[in-house]
Amino acid sequence: MAEEIVYADLNLQGESPCTGRPQPAHPAKSSHFPPWHRVALRISCAGNMVLLGALMALSIWASPLPEGCKLCPPNWQLHGDKCYWLSKESKTWNQSREDCSEKSSRLLILRGQEEKEFIRNVTEGIYSFWIGLRLTDSMRNWTWVDGSLFNQTRVLLAAPGAGSSCGVWKENKIRGEMCSTDVKWICQRDAVPL
């Protein structure tokens, strides 16, 4: 004889056969865990959120930047691959050169028309600014602070009277001025590639 399998639906609502107490159909927020478990769960959720935020921040920070990104120190202006700083006070040419050196930079060396246009725009032609140009005593040549000679084929510089002469940028031109005069100055340094 073949055995028969019988299926039945049991409705156990109402009293429990073991306890004699009615059992709720769906336990509403009845907890079988101590209260500290809920605190631990909330703390772990908050910790996971913090870790997720940190992971997102690191993925953004560590992502490669577009090629050619450059960085300048605070209060410096970026143009091309150079950083420029304009003083607000006035000093002699030597004091200005020393200040630039303390800033790990040098007085401005103008190399091209695009750079001159940039300097013209940031200085607005209002003030004179020391640049890294000086008339050497021995050869009477205008020389940049990096030792290169100033090309006078396009610009003719006149030295003022007697004494040492240094270059200033004024009214969008380079002129000679007594190095002992107090003038604002422009420092220049290479931008840091990122």
CSV table of C-alpha atoms in Angstrom, one decimal:
chain,number,residue,atom,x,y,z
A,1,MET,CA,0.0,0.0,0.0
A,2,ALA,CA,1.2,3.5,-0.9
A,3,GLU,CA,1.5,6.0,1.8
A,4,GLU,CA,-0.5,9.1,1.5
A,5,ILE,CA,0.8,12.6,2.4
A,6,VAL,CA,-1.7,15.0,3.7
A,7,TYR,CA,-1.1,18.8,3.9
A,8,ALA,CA,-3.0,20.9,6.3
A,9,ASP,CA,-3.1,24.7,7.1
A,10,LEU,CA,-2.9,25.4,10.8
A,11,ASN,CA,-4.2,28.6,12.2
A,12,LEU,CA,-2.4,29.1,15.5
A,13,GLN,CA,-3.7,32.5,16.3
A,14,GLY,CA,-5.1,32.9,19.7
A,15,GLU,CA,-3.8,30.8,22.5
A,16,SER,CA,-0.5,29.1,22.4
A,17,PRO,CA,-0.8,25.5,23.3
A,18,CYS,CA,2.3,25.7,25.5
A,19,THR,CA,1.6,28.9,27.5
A,20,GLY,CA,-2.0,29.4,27.2
A,21,ARG,CA,-1.5,33.1,26.3
A,22,PRO,CA,-2.6,34.6,23.1
A,23,GLN,CA,0.2,35.4,20.7
A,24,PRO,CA,0.1,38.5,18.5
A,25,ALA,CA,-0.4,37.9,14.8
A,26,HIS,CA,2.5,40.2,13.8
A,27,PRO,CA,4.7,41.2,16.7
A,28,ALA,CA,4.8,45.0,16.4
A,29,LYS,CA,8.1,46.3,17.5
A,30,SER,CA,8.5,43.7,20.1
A,31,SER,CA,12.2,43.2,20.5
A,32,HIS,CA,14.0,40.1,21.6
A,33,PHE,CA,17.3,42.0,22.0
A,34,PRO,CA,18.5,44.1,24.9
A,35,PRO,CA,18.4,48.0,24.3
A,36,TRP,CA,22.2,48.2,24.0
A,37,HIS,CA,22.0,46.2,20.8
A,38,ARG,CA,20.0,49.1,19.2
A,39,VAL,CA,22.6,51.6,20.4
A,40,ALA,CA,25.4,49.4,18.9
A,41,LEU,CA,23.5,49.1,15.6
A,42,ARG,CA,23.1,52.9,15.4
A,43,ILE,CA,26.8,53.4,16.1
A,44,SER,CA,27.8,50.9,13.5
A,45,CYS,CA,25.5,52.5,10.9
A,46,ALA,CA,27.0,56.0,11.7
A,47,GLY,CA,30.5,54.5,11.5
A,48,ASN,CA,29.7,53.0,8.1
A,49,MET,CA,28.4,56.4,6.8
A,50,VAL,CA,31.7,58.1,8.0
A,51,LEU,CA,33.7,55.4,6.2
A,52,LEU,CA,31.7,55.8,3.1
A,53,GLY,CA,32.2,59.5,3.1
A,54,ALA,CA,35.9,59.1,3.6
A,55,LEU,CA,36.1,56.6,0.8
A,56,MET,CA,34.3,59.0,-1.5
A,57,ALA,CA,36.6,61.9,-0.5
A,58,LEU,CA,39.7,59.8,-1.1
A,59,SER,CA,38.5,58.7,-4.5
A,60,ILE,CA,37.9,62.3,-5.5
A,61,TRP,CA,41.2,63.5,-4.0
A,62,ALA,CA,43.3,60.7,-5.5
A,63,SER,CA,41.8,60.8,-8.9
A,64,PRO,CA,44.2,62.1,-11.6
A,65,LEU,CA,43.9,65.8,-12.4
A,66,PRO,CA,43.9,67.0,-15.9
A,67,GLU,CA,47.4,67.4,-17.4
A,68,GLY,CA,48.8,70.8,-17.1
A,69,CYS,CA,47.3,71.8,-13.7
A,70,LYS,CA,49.6,74.1,-11.8
A,71,LEU,CA,49.5,75.5,-8.3
A,72,CYS,CA,50.7,78.8,-6.8
A,73,PRO,CA,51.0,79.8,-3.1
A,74,PRO,CA,48.2,81.8,-1.5
A,75,ASN,CA,48.1,85.5,-2.7
A,76,TRP,CA,50.0,84.7,-5.8
A,77,GLN,CA,48.6,84.9,-9.3
A,78,LEU,CA,49.0,82.0,-11.8
A,79,HIS,CA,49.7,82.8,-15.5
A,80,GLY,CA,51.0,80.0,-17.7
A,81,ASP,CA,53.6,78.1,-15.8
A,82,LYS,CA,54.6,81.0,-13.5
A,83,CYS,CA,53.3,82.5,-10.3
A,84,TYR,CA,53.4,86.3,-9.7
A,85,TRP,CA,53.2,88.3,-6.5
A,86,LEU,CA,52.8,92.1,-6.4
A,87,SER,CA,53.8,94.0,-3.3
A,88,LYS,CA,51.6,96.6,-1.6
A,89,GLU,CA,54.5,98.4,0.0
A,90,SER,CA,57.6,100.1,-1.4
A,91,LYS,CA,61.3,99.2,-1.0
A,92,THR,CA,64.6,99.7,-2.7
A,93,TRP,CA,65.6,97.4,-5.5
A,94,ASN,CA,68.0,95.4,-3.3
A,95,GLN,CA,65.4,95.1,-0.5
A,96,SER,CA,62.8,94.0,-3.1
A,97,ARG,CA,65.2,91.4,-4.5
A,98,GLU,CA,65.9,90.0,-0.9
A,99,ASP,CA,62.1,89.9,-0.2
A,100,CYS,CA,61.6,87.8,-3.4
A,101,SER,CA,64.4,85.5,-2.4
A,102,GLU,CA,62.8,85.0,1.1
A,103,LYS,CA,59.7,84.0,-0.8
A,104,SER,CA,61.7,81.3,-2.8
A,105,SER,CA,61.3,83.5,-5.9
A,106,ARG,CA,63.0,86.3,-7.8
A,107,LEU,CA,62.2,89.7,-9.2
A,108,LEU,CA,60.2,89.5,-12.4
A,109,ILE,CA,62.0,88.6,-15.6
A,110,LEU,CA,59.9,89.5,-18.6
A,111,ARG,CA,60.4,87.0,-21.4
A,112,GLY,CA,57.6,87.5,-24.0
A,113,GLN,CA,54.7,89.6,-25.2
A,114,GLU,CA,52.1,87.4,-23.6
A,115,GLU,CA,53.8,87.8,-20.2
A,116,LYS,CA,54.0,91.6,-20.7
A,117,GLU,CA,50.3,91.7,-21.5
A,118,PHE,CA,49.5,89.8,-18.3
A,119,ILE,CA,51.7,92.2,-16.2
A,120,ARG,CA,50.1,95.2,-17.9
A,121,ASN,CA,46.7,93.9,-16.9
A,122,VAL,CA,47.5,93.1,-13.3
A,123,THR,CA,49.5,96.3,-12.6
A,124,GLU,CA,47.0,98.5,-14.5
A,125,GLY,CA,49.8,100.9,-15.3
A,126,ILE,CA,49.2,102.9,-12.1
A,127,TYR,CA,52.3,102.3,-10.1
A,128,SER,CA,56.0,101.6,-10.8
A,129,PHE,CA,57.2,98.1,-9.9
A,130,TRP,CA,60.7,96.9,-9.6
A,131,ILE,CA,61.6,94.0,-12.0
A,132,GLY,CA,64.7,91.9,-12.1
A,133,LEU,CA,66.7,94.1,-14.4
A,134,ARG,CA,69.8,96.1,-13.4
A,135,LEU,CA,72.5,98.1,-15.2
A,136,THR,CA,75.9,96.5,-14.4
A,137,ASP,CA,78.6,98.8,-13.3
A,138,SER,CA,81.5,97.1,-15.1
A,139,MET,CA,80.1,96.6,-18.6
A,140,ARG,CA,77.2,99.1,-18.5
A,141,ASN,CA,74.9,96.4,-19.8
A,142,TRP,CA,71.3,95.8,-18.7
A,143,THR,CA,71.2,92.4,-17.1
A,144,TRP,CA,68.4,90.3,-15.7
A,145,VAL,CA,68.8,88.7,-12.2
A,146,ASP,CA,69.4,85.3,-13.8
A,147,GLY,CA,72.5,86.7,-15.5
A,148,SER,CA,71.1,86.9,-19.0
A,149,LEU,CA,71.5,90.2,-21.0
A,150,PHE,CA,68.5,92.4,-21.7
A,151,ASN,CA,67.7,92.5,-25.4
A,152,GLN,CA,67.6,96.2,-26.3
A,153,THR,CA,66.8,95.7,-30.0
A,154,ARG,CA,63.1,96.4,-29.3
A,155,VAL,CA,63.4,98.5,-26.2
A,156,LEU,CA,65.9,101.2,-25.5
A,157,LEU,CA,66.5,101.8,-21.8
A,158,ALA,CA,68.1,105.0,-20.5
A,159,ALA,CA,69.8,105.1,-17.2
A,160,PRO,CA,68.9,108.0,-15.0
A,161,GLY,CA,71.7,110.4,-14.2
A,162,ALA,CA,74.6,109.2,-12.0
A,163,GLY,CA,74.6,106.1,-9.8
A,164,SER,CA,73.2,102.6,-10.1
A,165,SER,CA,70.2,102.0,-12.2
A,166,CYS,CA,67.5,99.3,-12.0
A,167,GLY,CA,64.5,98.4,-14.1
A,168,VAL,CA,61.0,99.4,-13.3
A,169,TRP,CA,57.7,98.5,-15.0
A,170,LYS,CA,55.6,101.7,-15.3
A,171,GLU,CA,52.8,102.6,-17.7
A,172,ASN,CA,53.3,99.3,-19.6
A,173,LYS,CA,57.0,100.0,-20.3
A,174,ILE,CA,60.4,99.2,-18.9
A,175,ARG,CA,62.3,102.2,-17.6
A,176,GLY,CA,65.5,102.9,-15.7
A,177,GLU,CA,65.3,104.2,-12.1
A,178,MET,CA,67.8,104.8,-9.3
A,179,CYS,CA,68.1,101.5,-7.4
A,180,SER,CA,67.8,103.4,-4.0
A,181,THR,CA,64.3,104.7,-4.8
A,182,ASP,CA,61.4,103.1,-2.9
A,183,VAL,CA,59.1,101.3,-5.4
A,184,LYS,CA,56.7,98.4,-5.3
A,185,TRP,CA,58.0,95.2,-6.8
A,186,ILE,CA,56.9,92.0,-8.5
A,187,CYS,CA,58.2,88.5,-7.5
A,188,GLN,CA,58.0,85.5,-9.9
A,189,ARG,CA,58.5,81.8,-9.4
A,190,ASP,CA,57.7,78.6,-11.2
A,191,ALA,CA,54.2,77.1,-10.6
A,192,VAL,CA,54.1,73.7,-9.0
A,193,PRO,CA,52.7,71.0,-11.4
A,194,LEU,CA,50.1,68.8,-9.9
